[in-house]
PDB file of N, CA and C in Angstrom:
ATOM      1  N   MET O   1       9.178  -9.836  -2.061  1.00  0.00           N
ATOM      2  CA  MET O   1      10.294  -8.989  -2.439  1.00  0.00           C
ATOM      3  C   MET O   1      11.707  -9.543  -2.463  1.00  0.00           C
ATOM      4  N   ASN O   2      12.273  -9.516  -3.525  1.00  0.00           N
ATOM      5  CA  ASN O   2      13.315 -10.565  -3.750  1.00  0.00           C
ATOM      6  C   ASN O   2      14.739  -9.610  -4.105  1.00  0.00           C
ATOM      7  N   LEU O   3      15.621  -9.620  -3.180  1.00  0.00           N
ATOM      8  CA  LEU O   3      16.782  -8.795  -3.550  1.00  0.00           C
ATOM      9  C   LEU O   3      18.001  -9.238  -2.964  1.00  0.00           C
ATOM     10  N   PHE O   4      18.871  -9.174  -3.668  1.00  0.00           N
ATOM     11  CA  PHE O   4      20.213  -9.412  -3.531  1.00  0.00           C
ATOM     12  C   PHE O   4      21.309  -8.423  -3.506  1.00  0.00           C
ATOM     13  N   ILE O   5      21.845  -8.311  -2.397  1.00  0.00           N
ATOM     14  CA  ILE O   5      22.670  -7.083  -1.824  1.00  0.00           C
ATOM     15  C   ILE O   5      24.276  -7.605  -2.222  1.00  0.00           C
ATOM     16  N   LYS O   6      24.863  -7.212  -3.249  1.00  0.00           N
ATOM     17  CA  LYS O   6      26.250  -7.840  -3.334  1.00  0.00           C
ATOM     18  C   LYS O   6      27.296  -6.865  -3.293  1.00  0.00           C
ATOM     19  N   ASN O   7      28.716  -7.126  -2.727  1.00  0.00           N
ATOM     20  CA  ASN O   7      29.665  -6.716  -2.635  1.00  0.00           C
ATOM     21  C   ASN O   7      29.428  -5.452  -1.364  1.00  0.00           C
ATOM     22  N   ILE O   8      28.637  -5.856  -0.336  1.00  0.00           N
ATOM     23  CA  ILE O   8      28.921  -4.710   0.750  1.00  0.00           C
ATOM     24  C   ILE O   8      30.192  -4.451   1.128  1.00  0.00           C
ATOM     25  N   GLY O   9      30.672  -3.204   1.334  1.00  0.00           N
ATOM     26  CA  GLY O   9      32.549  -3.086   1.726  1.00  0.00           C
ATOM     27  C   GLY O   9      32.200  -3.338   3.259  1.00  0.00           C
ATOM     28  N   GLN O  10      30.946  -3.419   4.003  1.00  0.00           N
ATOM     29  CA  GLN O  10      31.070  -3.456   5.653  1.00  0.00           C
ATOM     30  C   GLN O  10      29.249  -3.897   5.520  1.00  0.00           C
ATOM     31  N   LEU O  11      29.113  -4.756   6.210  1.00  0.00           N
ATOM     32  CA  LEU O  11      27.639  -5.181   6.662  1.00  0.00           C
ATOM     33  C   LEU O  11      27.789  -5.327   8.330  1.00  0.00           C
ATOM     34  N   VAL O  12      27.090  -4.457   8.912  1.00  0.00           N
ATOM     35  CA  VAL O  12      27.237  -4.504  10.241  1.00  0.00           C
ATOM     36  C   VAL O  12      25.806  -5.271  10.690  1.00  0.00           C
ATOM     37  N   THR O  13      26.190  -6.213  11.649  1.00  0.00           N
ATOM     38  CA  THR O  13      25.249  -7.149  12.139  1.00  0.00           C
ATOM     39  C   THR O  13      25.050  -6.790  13.682  1.00  0.00           C
ATOM     40  N   VAL O  14      23.900  -7.368  14.170  1.00  0.00           N
ATOM     41  CA  VAL O  14      23.639  -7.437  15.443  1.00  0.00           C
ATOM     42  C   VAL O  14      23.045  -8.824  16.068  1.00  0.00           C
ATOM     43  N   PRO O  15      24.357  -9.843  16.137  1.00  0.00           N
ATOM     44  CA  PRO O  15      24.546 -10.964  16.556  1.00  0.00           C
ATOM     45  C   PRO O  15      23.803 -11.296  17.813  1.00  0.00           C
ATOM     46  N   ALA O  16      22.837 -12.187  17.905  1.00  0.00           N
ATOM     47  CA  ALA O  16      22.351 -12.629  19.106  1.00  0.00           C
ATOM     48  C   ALA O  16      22.545 -14.054  19.499  1.00  0.00           C
ATOM     49  N   HIS O  17      23.632 -14.496  18.829  1.00  0.00           N
ATOM     50  CA  HIS O  17      23.929 -15.754  19.261  1.00  0.00           C
ATOM     51  C   HIS O  17      22.827 -16.981  19.519  1.00  0.00           C
ATOM     52  N   GLY O  18      22.052 -16.794  18.505  1.00  0.00           N
ATOM     53  CA  GLY O  18      20.881 -17.959  18.884  1.00  0.00           C
ATOM     54  C   GLY O  18      19.374 -17.361  19.724  1.00  0.00           C
ATOM     55  N   ARG O  19      19.838 -16.540  20.365  1.00  0.00           N
ATOM     56  CA  ARG O  19      18.742 -15.810  21.327  1.00  0.00           C
ATOM     57  C   ARG O  19      17.766 -15.163  20.812  1.00  0.00           C
ATOM     58  N   PRO O  20      16.446 -15.352  21.052  1.00  0.00           N
ATOM     59  CA  PRO O  20      15.468 -14.513  20.300  1.00  0.00           C
ATOM     60  C   PRO O  20      15.766 -12.883  20.500  1.00  0.00           C
ATOM     61  N   THR O  21      16.157 -12.579  21.756  1.00  0.00           N
ATOM     62  CA  THR O  21      16.434 -11.020  21.790  1.00  0.00           C
ATOM     63  C   THR O  21      17.756 -10.646  22.564  1.00  0.00           C
ATOM     64  N   LYS O  22      17.920  -9.398  22.128  1.00  0.00           N
ATOM     65  CA  LYS O  22      19.319  -9.250  23.397  1.00  0.00           C
ATOM     66  C   LYS O  22      19.189  -8.361  24.354  1.00  0.00           C
ATOM     67  N   PRO O  23      19.188  -8.624  25.520  1.00  0.00           N
ATOM     68  CA  PRO O  23      19.067  -7.895  26.608  1.00  0.00           C
ATOM     69  C   PRO O  23      20.003  -7.298  27.071  1.00  0.00           C
ATOM     70  N   GLY O  24      19.956  -6.227  28.154  1.00  0.00           N
ATOM     71  CA  GLY O  24      20.975  -5.421  28.483  1.00  0.00           C
ATOM     72  C   GLY O  24      22.116  -4.792  27.919  1.00  0.00           C
ATOM     73  N   PRO O  25      23.307  -5.333  28.464  1.00  0.00           N
ATOM     74  CA  PRO O  25      24.589  -4.989  28.089  1.00  0.00           C
ATOM     75  C   PRO O  25      24.900  -5.712  26.692  1.00  0.00           C
ATOM     76  N   SER O  26      24.252  -6.460  26.208  1.00  0.00           N
ATOM     77  CA  SER O  26      24.806  -7.340  25.105  1.00  0.00           C
ATOM     78  C   SER O  26      24.443  -6.440  23.962  1.00  0.00           C
ATOM     79  N   MET O  27      23.034  -5.648  24.239  1.00  0.00           N
ATOM     80  CA  MET O  27      22.720  -4.640  23.205  1.00  0.00           C
ATOM     81  C   MET O  27      23.765  -3.922  22.464  1.00  0.00           C
ATOM     82  N   ALA O  28      25.190  -3.857  22.828  1.00  0.00           N
ATOM     83  CA  ALA O  28      25.946  -2.590  22.497  1.00  0.00           C
ATOM     84  C   ALA O  28      26.827  -3.766  21.781  1.00  0.00           C
ATOM     85  N   GLU O  29      26.737  -4.882  21.713  1.00  0.00           N
ATOM     86  CA  GLU O  29      27.621  -5.751  20.747  1.00  0.00           C
ATOM     87  C   GLU O  29      27.016  -5.544  19.469  1.00  0.00           C
ATOM     88  N   ILE O  30      27.828  -5.343  18.267  1.00  0.00           N
ATOM     89  CA  ILE O  30      27.799  -5.399  16.898  1.00  0.00           C
ATOM     90  C   ILE O  30      28.780  -6.328  16.290  1.00  0.00           C
ATOM     91  N   GLY O  31      28.609  -6.719  15.035  1.00  0.00           N
ATOM     92  CA  GLY O  31      29.716  -7.092  14.305  1.00  0.00           C
ATOM     93  C   GLY O  31      29.710  -6.713  12.971  1.00  0.00           C
ATOM     94  N   VAL O  32      30.907  -6.975  12.083  1.00  0.00           N
ATOM     95  CA  VAL O  32      30.986  -6.327  10.992  1.00  0.00           C
ATOM     96  C   VAL O  32      31.449  -7.395  10.035  1.00  0.00           C
ATOM     97  N   VAL O  33      31.004  -7.648   9.117  1.00  0.00           N
ATOM     98  CA  VAL O  33      31.253  -8.315   7.949  1.00  0.00           C
ATOM     99  C   VAL O  33      31.788  -8.083   6.878  1.00  0.00           C
ATOM    100  N   GLU O  34      33.144  -8.039   6.448  1.00  0.00           N
ATOM    101  CA  GLU O  34      33.756  -7.327   5.383  1.00  0.00           C
ATOM    102  C   GLU O  34      33.537  -7.811   4.153  1.00  0.00           C
ATOM    103  N   GLN O  35      33.485  -7.370   3.120  1.00  0.00           N
ATOM    104  CA  GLN O  35      33.204  -7.903   1.715  1.00  0.00           C
ATOM    105  C   GLN O  35      31.828  -8.920   1.596  1.00  0.00           C
ATOM    106  N   ALA O  36      30.810  -8.432   1.929  1.00  0.00           N
ATOM    107  CA  ALA O  36      29.546  -9.090   2.534  1.00  0.00           C
ATOM    108  C   ALA O  36      28.528  -9.262   1.824  1.00  0.00           C
ATOM    109  N   GLY O  37      27.806  -9.895   1.413  1.00  0.00           N
ATOM    110  CA  GLY O  37      26.198  -9.775   0.826  1.00  0.00           C
ATOM    111  C   GLY O  37      25.093 -10.497   1.737  1.00  0.00           C
ATOM    112  N   VAL O  38      23.842  -9.982   1.268  1.00  0.00           N
ATOM    113  CA  VAL O  38      22.534 -10.393   1.810  1.00  0.00           C
ATOM    114  C   VAL O  38      21.472 -10.614   0.782  1.00  0.00           C
ATOM    115  N   LEU O  39      20.910 -11.603   0.804  1.00  0.00           N
ATOM    116  CA  LEU O  39      19.990 -12.161   0.089  1.00  0.00           C
ATOM    117  C   LEU O  39      18.786 -12.109   0.755  1.00  0.00           C
ATOM    118  N   CYS O  40      17.593 -11.490  -0.062  1.00  0.00           N
ATOM    119  CA  CYS O  40      16.220 -11.405   0.411  1.00  0.00           C
ATOM    120  C   CYS O  40      15.287 -12.216  -0.651  1.00  0.00           C
ATOM    121  N   LEU O  41      14.529 -13.251  -0.021  1.00  0.00           N
ATOM    122  CA  LEU O  41      13.574 -13.880  -0.701  1.00  0.00           C
ATOM    123  C   LEU O  41      12.236 -13.951  -0.208  1.00  0.00           C
ATOM    124  N   GLU O  42      11.367 -13.358  -0.817  1.00  0.00           N
ATOM    125  CA  GLU O  42      10.055 -13.251  -0.588  1.00  0.00           C
ATOM    126  C   GLU O  42       9.686 -12.452   0.983  1.00  0.00           C
ATOM    127  N   GLY O  43      10.374 -11.377   0.847  1.00  0.00           N
ATOM    128  CA  GLY O  43      10.496 -10.544   2.089  1.00  0.00           C
ATOM    129  C   GLY O  43      11.296 -10.700   2.966  1.00  0.00           C
ATOM    130  N   ARG O  44      11.991 -12.134   3.212  1.00  0.00           N
ATOM    131  CA  ARG O  44      12.793 -12.390   4.439  1.00  0.00           C
ATOM    132  C   ARG O  44      14.454 -12.584   3.936  1.00  0.00           C
ATOM    133  N   ILE O  45      15.308 -12.208   5.019  1.00  0.00           N
ATOM    134  CA  ILE O  45      16.534 -12.229   4.690  1.00  0.00           C
ATOM    135  C   ILE O  45      16.576 -13.802   4.959  1.00  0.00           C
ATOM    136  N   VAL O  46      17.382 -14.329   3.890  1.00  0.00           N
ATOM    137  CA  VAL O  46      17.693 -16.062   3.656  1.00  0.00           C
ATOM    138  C   VAL O  46      19.201 -16.377   3.997  1.00  0.00           C
ATOM    139  N   TRP O  47      19.977 -15.179   3.902  1.00  0.00           N
ATOM    140  CA  TRP O  47      21.320 -15.597   3.887  1.00  0.00           C
ATOM    141  C   TRP O  47      22.140 -13.919   4.211  1.00  0.00           C
ATOM    142  N   ALA O  48      23.045 -14.221   4.869  1.00  0.00           N
ATOM    143  CA  ALA O  48      23.923 -12.939   4.871  1.00  0.00           C
ATOM    144  C   ALA O  48      25.271 -13.388   5.319  1.00  0.00           C
ATOM    145  N   GLY O  49      26.008 -12.785   4.983  1.00  0.00           N
ATOM    146  CA  GLY O  49      27.761 -13.083   5.037  1.00  0.00           C
ATOM    147  C   GLY O  49      28.608 -12.780   4.293  1.00  0.00           C
ATOM    148  N   PRO O  50      29.710 -13.328   4.104  1.00  0.00           N
ATOM    149  CA  PRO O  50      30.926 -12.971   3.265  1.00  0.00           C
ATOM    150  C   PRO O  50      30.445 -13.363   1.656  1.00  0.00           C
ATOM    151  N   MET O  51      30.965 -12.415   0.954  1.00  0.00           N
ATOM    152  CA  MET O  51      30.491 -13.220  -0.490  1.00  0.00           C
ATOM    153  C   MET O  51      31.372 -14.389  -0.938  1.00  0.00           C
ATOM    154  N   ASP O  52      32.398 -14.723  -0.586  1.00  0.00           N
ATOM    155  CA  ASP O  52      33.068 -15.891  -0.747  1.00  0.00           C
ATOM    156  C   ASP O  52      32.519 -17.135  -0.053  1.00  0.00           C
ATOM    157  N   GLU O  53      31.211 -17.113   0.768  1.00  0.00           N
ATOM    158  CA  GLU O  53      30.462 -17.842   1.596  1.00  0.00           C
ATOM    159  C   GLU O  53      28.853 -17.770   0.717  1.00  0.00           C
ATOM    160  N   LEU O  54      28.722 -17.217  -0.352  1.00  0.00           N
ATOM    161  CA  LEU O  54      27.543 -17.397  -0.817  1.00  0.00           C
ATOM    162  C   LEU O  54      27.100 -18.431  -1.227  1.00  0.00           C
ATOM    163  N   PRO O  55      26.047 -19.090  -1.117  1.00  0.00           N
ATOM    164  CA  PRO O  55      25.392 -20.292  -1.421  1.00  0.00           C
ATOM    165  C   PRO O  55      25.486 -20.226  -2.833  1.00  0.00           C
ATOM    166  N   LYS O  56      25.511 -21.625  -3.787  1.00  0.00           N
ATOM    167  CA  LYS O  56      25.565 -21.493  -5.023  1.00  0.00           C
ATOM    168  C   LYS O  56      24.200 -21.940  -5.582  1.00  0.00           C
ATOM    169  N   ASP O  57      22.894 -21.831  -4.651  1.00  0.00           N
ATOM    170  CA  ASP O  57      21.788 -21.971  -5.373  1.00  0.00           C
ATOM    171  C   ASP O  57      21.040 -20.683  -5.318  1.00  0.00           C
ATOM    172  N   VAL O  58      21.426 -19.730  -5.853  1.00  0.00           N
ATOM    173  CA  VAL O  58      20.789 -18.516  -5.674  1.00  0.00           C
ATOM    174  C   VAL O  58      19.885 -18.258  -6.973  1.00  0.00           C
ATOM    175  N   PRO O  59      18.809 -18.112  -6.689  1.00  0.00           N
ATOM    176  CA  PRO O  59      17.885 -17.901  -8.067  1.00  0.00           C
ATOM    177  C   PRO O  59      18.403 -16.908  -9.115  1.00  0.00           C
ATOM    178  N   ASP O  60      18.555 -17.225 -10.023  1.00  0.00           N
ATOM    179  CA  ASP O  60      19.123 -16.300 -11.488  1.00  0.00           C
ATOM    180  C   ASP O  60      18.221 -14.822 -11.359  1.00  0.00           C
ATOM    181  N   ALA O  61      17.052 -15.157 -11.108  1.00  0.00           N
ATOM    182  CA  ALA O  61      16.072 -13.963 -11.509  1.00  0.00           C
ATOM    183  C   ALA O  61      16.092 -12.875 -10.352  1.00  0.00           C
ATOM    184  N   VAL O  62      16.629 -12.982  -9.133  1.00  0.00           N
ATOM    185  CA  VAL O  62      16.551 -12.191  -8.367  1.00  0.00           C
ATOM    186  C   VAL O  62      17.478 -10.756  -8.532  1.00  0.00           C
ATOM    187  N   PRO O  63      16.782  -9.594  -8.603  1.00  0.00           N
ATOM    188  CA  PRO O  63      17.456  -8.346  -8.724  1.00  0.00           C
ATOM    189  C   PRO O  63      18.256  -8.256  -7.690  1.00  0.00           C
ATOM    190  N   GLU O  64      19.389  -7.879  -8.544  1.00  0.00           N
ATOM    191  CA  GLU O  64      20.590  -7.224  -7.528  1.00  0.00           C
ATOM    192  C   GLU O  64      21.115  -5.657  -7.396  1.00  0.00           C
ATOM    193  N   LEU O  65      21.438  -5.792  -6.433  1.00  0.00           N
ATOM    194  CA  LEU O  65      21.930  -4.158  -5.915  1.00  0.00           C
ATOM    195  C   LEU O  65      23.425  -4.306  -5.755  1.00  0.00           C
ATOM    196  N   ASP O  66      24.130  -3.615  -6.140  1.00  0.00           N
ATOM    197  CA  ASP O  66      25.821  -3.537  -6.155  1.00  0.00           C
ATOM    198  C   ASP O  66      26.161  -2.517  -4.940  1.00  0.00           C
ATOM    199  N   ALA O  67      26.768  -2.719  -3.949  1.00  0.00           N
ATOM    200  CA  ALA O  67      26.843  -1.990  -2.560  1.00  0.00           C
ATOM    201  C   ALA O  67      28.331  -1.742  -2.475  1.00  0.00           C
ATOM    202  N   SER O  68      29.153  -2.109  -3.674  1.00  0.00           N
ATOM    203  CA  SER O  68      30.417  -1.603  -3.721  1.00  0.00           C
ATOM    204  C   SER O  68      31.131  -0.745  -2.834  1.00  0.00           C
ATOM    205  N   GLY O  69      31.755  -0.570  -1.546  1.00  0.00           N
ATOM    206  CA  GLY O  69      32.202   0.355  -0.818  1.00  0.00           C
ATOM    207  C   GLY O  69      31.501   1.138  -0.057  1.00  0.00           C
ATOM    208  N   LYS O  70      30.265   0.430   0.267  1.00  0.00           N
ATOM    209  CA  LYS O  70      29.034   1.203   0.943  1.00  0.00           C
ATOM    210  C   LYS O  70      29.267   0.465   2.399  1.00  0.00           C
ATOM    211  N   VAL O  71      28.419   0.916   3.263  1.00  0.00           N
ATOM    212  CA  VAL O  71      28.276   0.597   4.406  1.00  0.00           C
ATOM    213  C   VAL O  71      26.580  -0.221   4.573  1.00  0.00           C
ATOM    214  N   VAL O  72      26.119  -1.084   4.852  1.00  0.00           N
ATOM    215  CA  VAL O  72      24.898  -1.472   4.967  1.00  0.00           C
ATOM    216  C   VAL O  72      24.756  -2.062   6.783  1.00  0.00           C
ATOM    217  N   LEU O  73      23.615  -1.570   7.054  1.00  0.00           N
ATOM    218  CA  LEU O  73      23.166  -1.445   8.382  1.00  0.00           C
ATOM    219  C   LEU O  73      22.007  -1.781   8.893  1.00  0.00           C
ATOM    220  N   PRO O  74      21.496  -2.691   9.741  1.00  0.00           N
ATOM    221  CA  PRO O  74      20.169  -3.051  10.090  1.00  0.00           C
ATOM    222  C   PRO O  74      19.025  -1.924  10.404  1.00  0.00           C
ATOM    223  N   ARG O  75      18.103  -1.587  10.313  1.00  0.00           N
ATOM    224  CA  ARG O  75      17.274  -0.734  10.376  1.00  0.00           C
ATOM    225  C   ARG O  75      16.639  -0.920  12.007  1.00  0.00           C
ATOM    226  N   PHE O  76      16.888   0.139  12.863  1.00  0.00           N
ATOM    227  CA  PHE O  76      16.593  -0.093  14.343  1.00  0.00           C
ATOM    228  C   PHE O  76      15.204   0.551  14.483  1.00  0.00           C
ATOM    229  N   VAL O  77      14.243  -0.461  15.059  1.00  0.00           N
ATOM    230  CA  VAL O  77      12.936  -0.172  15.208  1.00  0.00           C
ATOM    231  C   VAL O  77      12.771  -0.030  16.486  1.00  0.00           C
ATOM    232  N   ASP O  78      12.404   1.269  17.462  1.00  0.00           N
ATOM    233  CA  ASP O  78      12.091   1.137  18.562  1.00  0.00           C
ATOM    234  C   ASP O  78      10.370   1.336  18.905  1.00  0.00           C
ATOM    235  N   SER O  79      10.028  -0.047  19.108  1.00  0.00           N
ATOM    236  CA  SER O  79       8.767  -0.116  19.313  1.00  0.00           C
ATOM    237  C   SER O  79       8.340  -0.186  20.595  1.00  0.00           C
ATOM    238  N   HIS O  80       7.329   0.813  21.048  1.00  0.00           N
ATOM    239  CA  HIS O  80       7.056   0.964  22.151  1.00  0.00           C
ATOM    240  C   HIS O  80       5.608   1.537  22.175  1.00  0.00           C
ATOM    241  N   THR O  81       5.015   1.759  23.330  1.00  0.00           N
ATOM    242  CA  THR O  81       3.755   2.211  23.253  1.00  0.00           C
ATOM    243  C   THR O  81       3.710   3.513  24.284  1.00  0.00           C
ATOM    244  N   HIS O  82       2.798   4.221  24.194  1.00  0.00           N
ATOM    245  CA  HIS O  82       2.611   5.139  24.927  1.00  0.00           C
ATOM    246  C   HIS O  82       0.902   5.266  25.518  1.00  0.00           C
ATOM    247  N   MET O  83       0.465   5.821  26.733  1.00  0.00           N
ATOM    248  CA  MET O  83      -0.769   6.126  27.062  1.00  0.00           C
ATOM    249  C   MET O  83      -1.408   7.193  26.269  1.00  0.00           C
ATOM    250  N   MET O  84      -2.407   7.004  25.648  1.00  0.00           N
ATOM    251  CA  MET O  84      -3.143   8.160  24.939  1.00  0.00           C
ATOM    252  C   MET O  84      -3.295   9.566  25.779  1.00  0.00           C
ATOM    253  N   TYR O  85      -2.744  10.282  25.305  1.00  0.00           N
ATOM    254  CA  TYR O  85      -3.223  11.982  25.755  1.00  0.00           C
ATOM    255  C   TYR O  85      -4.008  12.633  25.385  1.00  0.00           C
ATOM    256  N   ALA O  86      -5.161  12.799  25.854  1.00  0.00           N
ATOM    257  CA  ALA O  86      -6.361  13.979  25.311  1.00  0.00           C
ATOM    258  C   ALA O  86      -6.355  15.361  25.709  1.00  0.00           C
ATOM    259  N   GLY O  87      -5.051  15.689  26.457  1.00  0.00           N
ATOM    260  CA  GLY O  87      -5.207  17.130  26.618  1.00  0.00           C
ATOM    261  C   GLY O  87      -4.210  17.920  25.528  1.00  0.00           C
ATOM    262  N   HIS O  88      -3.924  19.052  26.135  1.00  0.00           N
ATOM    263  CA  HIS O  88      -3.107  19.847  25.345  1.00  0.00           C
ATOM    264  C   HIS O  88      -1.927  20.073  25.928  1.00  0.00           C
ATOM    265  N   ARG O  89      -0.957  20.673  25.057  1.00  0.00           N
ATOM    266  CA  ARG O  89       0.239  21.447  25.694  1.00  0.00           C
ATOM    267  C   ARG O  89       0.844  22.568  25.261  1.00  0.00           C
ATOM    268  N   ALA O  90      -0.115  23.139  24.984  1.00  0.00           N
ATOM    269  CA  ALA O  90      -0.073  24.635  25.021  1.00  0.00           C
ATOM    270  C   ALA O  90       0.818  25.679  25.975  1.00  0.00           C
ATOM    271  N   GLN O  91       0.753  25.014  27.481  1.00  0.00           N
ATOM    272  CA  GLN O  91       1.278  25.696  28.397  1.00  0.00           C
ATOM    273  C   GLN O  91       2.983  25.500  28.060  1.00  0.00           C
ATOM    274  N   GLU O  92       2.930  24.004  27.783  1.00  0.00           N
ATOM    275  CA  GLU O  92       4.442  23.209  27.800  1.00  0.00           C
ATOM    276  C   GLU O  92       5.081  24.188  26.773  1.00  0.00           C
ATOM    277  N   PHE O  93       4.335  24.399  25.482  1.00  0.00           N
ATOM    278  CA  PHE O  93       4.899  24.762  24.271  1.00  0.00           C
ATOM    279  C   PHE O  93       5.440  26.420  24.562  1.00  0.00           C
ATOM    280  N   GLY O  94       4.698  27.050  25.424  1.00  0.00           N
ATOM    281  CA  GLY O  94       5.137  28.464  25.859  1.00  0.00           C
ATOM    282  C   GLY O  94       6.156  28.330  26.907  1.00  0.00           C
ATOM    283  N   LEU O  95       6.328  27.549  27.687  1.00  0.00           N
ATOM    284  CA  LEU O  95       7.500  27.416  28.618  1.00  0.00           C
ATOM    285  C   LEU O  95       8.722  27.158  27.702  1.00  0.00           C
ATOM    286  N   ARG O  96       8.834  26.225  26.657  1.00  0.00           N
ATOM    287  CA  ARG O  96       9.752  25.947  25.904  1.00  0.00           C
ATOM    288  C   ARG O  96      10.177  27.209  24.878  1.00  0.00           C
ATOM    289  N   SER O  97       9.325  28.037  24.681  1.00  0.00           N
ATOM    290  CA  SER O  97       9.700  28.997  23.704  1.00  0.00           C
ATOM    291  C   SER O  97      10.250  30.311  24.466  1.00  0.00           C
TER     292      SER O  97
END
């Protein structure tokens, strides 16, 4: 998927400062880029930043989405696992009712 989101009022970022993960208190850090853009090529974000720093080599055929005055933020995914539970929770349901 190719997409260029342009003229974003505020782009919320989660800066990792080159680290592959954000552990502990650093997870509370966010960044905000005003008047930003995000370029996605072949399903990957290849550039994000202020519109005035947009690279000149953006392909012409990329669909554009104008996000003027909007806020764009990353989708947070809480990926974790649980052990399978083979029972039922009818009693718990009754207690909550």
